[in-house]
Short mmCIF file of C-alpha atoms in Angstrom, two decimals:
data_model
loop_
_atom_site.label_atom_id
_atom_site.label_comp_id
_atom_site.label_asym_id
_atom_site.label_seq_id
_atom_site.Cartn_x
_atom_site.Cartn_y
_atom_site.Cartn_z
CA UNK E 1 8.61 -25.38 26.99
CA UNK E 2 7.40 -24.82 23.30
CA UNK E 3 9.95 -22.93 21.41
CA UNK E 4 9.05 -19.76 20.07
CA UNK E 5 11.59 -19.04 17.34
CA UNK E 6 12.75 -21.95 15.48
CA UNK E 7 15.61 -21.86 12.93
CA UNK E 8 15.96 -24.67 10.33
CA UNK E 9 18.70 -25.50 7.78
CA UNK E 10 19.01 -27.66 4.56
CA UNK E 11 21.79 -28.20 2.46
CA UNK E 12 21.56 -28.87 -1.64
CA UNK E 13 24.16 -29.84 -3.83
CA UNK E 14 22.71 -31.78 -6.32
CA UNK E 15 25.19 -33.44 -8.76
CA UNK E 16 27.93 -32.01 -6.31
CA UNK E 17 27.77 -28.56 -8.20
CA UNK E 18 26.88 -24.88 -6.60
CA UNK E 19 26.61 -26.25 -3.12
CA UNK E 20 24.30 -24.06 -1.08
CA UNK E 21 22.14 -23.82 2.25
CA UNK E 22 19.40 -22.26 3.06
CA UNK E 23 17.73 -21.17 6.52
CA UNK E 24 13.91 -20.48 7.28
CA UNK E 25 12.58 -19.32 10.42
CA UNK E 26 9.36 -20.07 12.05
CA UNK E 27 8.14 -17.89 14.71
CA UNK E 28 5.08 -19.10 17.07
CA UNK E 29 4.62 -21.65 14.54
CA UNK E 30 4.45 -19.32 11.46
CA UNK E 31 6.97 -18.96 8.84
CA UNK E 32 8.72 -15.51 8.94
CA UNK E 33 9.96 -15.37 5.39
CA UNK E 34 11.74 -11.96 5.72
CA UNK E 35 14.11 -13.62 8.21
CA UNK E 36 15.03 -16.40 5.44
CA UNK E 37 18.47 -16.44 4.55
CA UNK E 38 20.51 -18.12 1.70
CA UNK E 39 24.10 -19.20 1.67
CA UNK E 40 26.44 -20.00 -0.79
CA UNK E 41 29.02 -22.55 0.28
CA UNK E 42 32.56 -21.19 0.17
CA UNK E 43 34.72 -23.54 1.71
CA UNK E 44 33.54 -27.05 0.51
CA UNK E 45 34.09 -28.55 -2.59
CA UNK E 46 31.84 -31.37 -3.85
CA UNK E 47 28.97 -33.14 -1.93
CA UNK E 48 30.18 -32.99 1.84
CA UNK E 49 27.17 -32.35 3.62
CA UNK E 50 28.89 -32.42 6.98
CA UNK E 51 31.44 -29.64 6.29
CA UNK E 52 28.71 -27.71 4.65
CA UNK E 53 26.64 -27.84 7.62
CA UNK E 54 29.61 -26.75 9.91
CA UNK E 55 30.10 -23.96 7.56
CA UNK E 56 26.61 -22.80 7.66
CA UNK E 57 26.08 -22.94 11.10
CA UNK E 58 29.25 -21.23 11.91
CA UNK E 59 28.29 -18.03 9.36
CA UNK E 60 25.04 -17.92 10.74
CA UNK E 61 25.57 -17.60 14.39
CA UNK E 62 29.06 -15.91 14.21
CA UNK E 63 26.84 -12.88 12.65
CA UNK E 64 24.01 -13.47 15.40
CA UNK E 65 26.65 -12.89 17.98
CA UNK E 66 28.52 -10.24 16.41
CA UNK E 67 25.47 -8.10 15.65
CA UNK E 68 23.62 -8.92 18.75
CA UNK E 69 20.39 -10.75 16.85
CA UNK E 70 17.95 -12.91 18.50
CA UNK E 71 19.09 -16.57 19.35
CA UNK E 72 16.34 -19.42 18.42
CA UNK E 73 15.00 -21.36 20.96
CA UNK E 74 15.52 -24.45 18.65
CA UNK E 75 17.56 -25.23 15.62
CA UNK E 76 16.38 -28.04 13.50
CA UNK E 77 18.88 -29.63 10.75
CA UNK E 78 17.68 -31.67 7.79
CA UNK E 79 19.53 -35.13 8.41
CA UNK E 80 20.64 -37.37 11.10
CA UNK E 81 23.28 -37.80 13.52
CA UNK E 82 26.07 -36.72 11.26
CA UNK E 83 24.56 -33.40 10.42
CA UNK E 84 23.67 -32.93 14.31
CA UNK E 85 27.07 -33.67 15.29
CA UNK E 86 28.62 -31.10 12.67
CA UNK E 87 26.26 -28.41 13.94
CA UNK E 88 27.09 -28.96 17.56
CA UNK E 89 30.62 -29.07 17.00
CA UNK E 90 30.51 -25.73 15.59
CA UNK E 91 27.86 -24.16 18.23
CA UNK E 92 29.45 -25.57 21.50
CA UNK E 93 33.04 -25.85 20.83
CA UNK E 94 33.74 -23.09 18.61
CA UNK E 95 31.03 -20.47 19.55
CA UNK E 96 30.03 -21.85 23.10
CA UNK E 97 26.37 -21.53 22.42
CA UNK E 98 24.11 -23.77 24.37
CA UNK E 99 20.84 -24.12 22.07
CA UNK E 100 18.74 -27.05 21.87
CA UNK E 101 19.14 -28.78 18.30
CA UNK E 102 17.36 -31.64 16.75
CA UNK E 103 17.65 -33.65 13.62
CA UNK E 104 14.93 -34.55 10.94
CA UNK E 105 15.36 -37.55 9.14
CA UNK E 106 13.46 -38.72 6.10
CA UNK E 107 11.86 -41.90 5.01
CA UNK E 108 12.52 -43.87 1.60
CA UNK E 109 9.85 -41.48 0.07
CA UNK E 110 11.30 -38.42 1.27
CA UNK E 111 8.92 -37.75 4.14
CA UNK E 112 9.81 -36.66 7.63
CA UNK E 113 10.03 -40.17 9.66
CA UNK E 114 12.11 -39.33 12.63
CA UNK E 115 12.73 -36.25 15.27
CA UNK E 116 16.26 -36.97 16.62
CA UNK E 117 17.16 -35.19 19.91
CA UNK E 118 19.82 -35.26 22.50
CA UNK E 119 23.51 -36.56 22.83
CA UNK E 120 23.85 -39.06 21.69
CA UNK E 121 20.85 -38.55 19.58
CA UNK E 122 17.98 -40.67 20.24
CA UNK E 123 14.31 -40.97 18.38
CA UNK E 124 11.50 -38.80 20.03
CA UNK E 125 8.29 -40.52 19.65
CA UNK E 126 5.85 -38.10 18.02
CA UNK E 127 2.24 -38.92 17.18
CA UNK E 128 1.99 -38.28 13.48
CA UNK E 129 -1.51 -36.83 13.88
CA UNK E 130 -0.23 -34.47 16.26
CA UNK E 131 0.38 -30.56 15.88
CA UNK E 132 3.79 -31.19 16.90
CA UNK E 133 4.63 -33.44 14.10
CA UNK E 134 2.69 -31.42 11.77
CA UNK E 135 4.78 -28.46 12.47
CA UNK E 136 8.00 -30.03 12.20
CA UNK E 137 6.94 -31.54 8.89
CA UNK E 138 5.85 -28.42 7.56
CA UNK E 139 9.32 -26.95 8.62
CA UNK E 140 11.32 -29.45 6.97
CA UNK E 141 9.20 -29.32 3.57
CA UNK E 142 9.63 -25.38 3.66
CA UNK E 143 13.52 -25.33 4.17
CA UNK E 144 13.88 -28.06 1.55
CA UNK E 145 11.79 -26.28 -1.00
CA UNK E 146 13.66 -23.02 -0.13
CA UNK E 147 17.25 -24.57 -0.40
CA UNK E 148 16.39 -26.71 -3.69
CA UNK E 149 14.79 -23.33 -5.45
CA UNK E 150 18.05 -21.45 -4.48
CA UNK E 151 20.19 -24.03 -6.01
CA UNK E 152 18.09 -24.60 -9.18
CA UNK E 153 18.49 -20.76 -9.77
CA UNK E 154 22.32 -20.80 -9.27
CA UNK E 155 22.76 -23.91 -11.55
CA UNK E 156 20.65 -22.18 -14.12
CA UNK E 157 22.92 -19.31 -13.97
CA UNK E 158 25.90 -21.26 -14.11
CA UNK E 159 24.85 -23.01 -17.28
CA UNK E 160 23.71 -19.60 -18.85
CA UNK E 161 27.04 -18.09 -18.15
CA UNK E 162 28.85 -21.28 -19.39
CA UNK E 163 27.25 -21.53 -22.92
CA UNK E 164 27.87 -17.78 -23.46
CA UNK E 165 31.57 -18.36 -22.98
CA UNK E 166 31.40 -20.91 -25.73
CA UNK E 167 29.86 -18.46 -28.45
CA UNK E 168 33.01 -16.96 -30.87
CA UNK E 169 33.25 -13.41 -30.81
CA UNK E 170 31.57 -13.14 -27.19
CA UNK E 171 34.25 -11.77 -24.76
CA UNK E 172 33.72 -11.19 -21.07
CA UNK E 173 32.23 -7.68 -21.84
CA UNK E 174 29.84 -8.81 -24.25
CA UNK E 175 28.77 -11.81 -22.15
CA UNK E 176 28.39 -9.58 -19.04
CA UNK E 177 25.95 -7.22 -21.05
CA UNK E 178 23.95 -10.25 -22.07
CA UNK E 179 23.93 -11.44 -18.41
CA UNK E 180 22.79 -8.12 -17.23
CA UNK E 181 19.92 -7.70 -19.58
CA UNK E 182 18.59 -11.28 -20.06
CA UNK E 183 17.41 -13.55 -17.50
CA UNK E 184 17.68 -16.95 -19.77
CA UNK E 185 18.91 -18.46 -22.73
CA UNK E 186 15.40 -18.60 -24.05
CA UNK E 187 14.95 -15.05 -23.71
CA UNK E 188 18.02 -14.32 -25.77
CA UNK E 189 16.83 -16.72 -28.44
CA UNK E 190 13.39 -15.07 -28.81
CA UNK E 191 14.29 -11.34 -28.43
CA UNK E 192 14.05 -9.23 -31.61
CA UNK E 193 17.58 -8.79 -32.99
CA UNK E 194 17.26 -4.90 -32.46
CA UNK E 195 17.23 -5.71 -28.76
CA UNK E 196 20.54 -7.38 -28.82
CA UNK E 197 21.81 -4.47 -31.23
CA UNK E 198 20.77 -1.87 -28.84
CA UNK E 199 23.34 -3.11 -26.22
CA UNK E 200 25.99 -1.92 -28.67
CA UNK E 201 26.63 -5.71 -30.08
CA UNK E 202 27.15 -5.57 -34.20
CA UNK E 203 24.16 -7.02 -35.94
CA UNK E 204 26.50 -9.98 -37.40
CA UNK E 205 27.66 -10.75 -33.85
CA UNK E 206 23.76 -10.70 -32.52
CA UNK E 207 22.62 -12.92 -35.29
CA UNK E 208 25.76 -15.42 -34.72
CA UNK E 209 24.75 -15.40 -30.99
CA UNK E 210 21.04 -16.34 -31.80
CA UNK E 211 22.16 -18.95 -34.35
CA UNK E 212 24.50 -20.59 -31.93
CA UNK E 213 21.88 -20.78 -28.95
CA UNK E 214 19.30 -22.19 -31.40
CA UNK E 215 21.69 -24.75 -32.41
CA UNK E 216 23.39 -25.94 -29.12
CA UNK E 217 21.46 -24.55 -26.28
CA UNK E 218 18.72 -26.63 -24.66
CA UNK E 219 15.70 -24.85 -23.62
#
């Protein structure tokens, strides 16, 4: 039976910072972007892909059950046997769900290479020119793109916040003002001084902020 609703997950924790996970949904072979979800990982420190997978699967399907949302016909996790085992331990042992789940492994060029299914997981042979292989490759690429984009956004915000903390004379209140009104360090550096002053920041402090960022911040 061809799965109608597919939910796919991928984790991103480059350099072990700001770990996140992302979920994409495909219905009848097409992405349904309004159903996409992003997750900041709460319980895991550092690059622990298996615990990250457990957390996000637990959060997603606890909510699905609580709110009586539609269950997928197939769950795809980006990864091999370890990620599959982590996801299944939550689905079956904690939540009592019996949903088909498969894993997608990549080759050394980071391209989709294998579809794993079953317990224990075994490789399912798929013709690389088939519509099925094209679909799972597209799903894997999409969930990876979505997770990486989210992770980069978070890392950018963390770096932005961190450098503002280092500027003399910029306390929590002024830092939050700058974070609210500007999207990036580059925007603060290039904005007219009057714009910063209109936030209630005195001219000497505004000048010092721009000078500090010009000297210390990478763009």
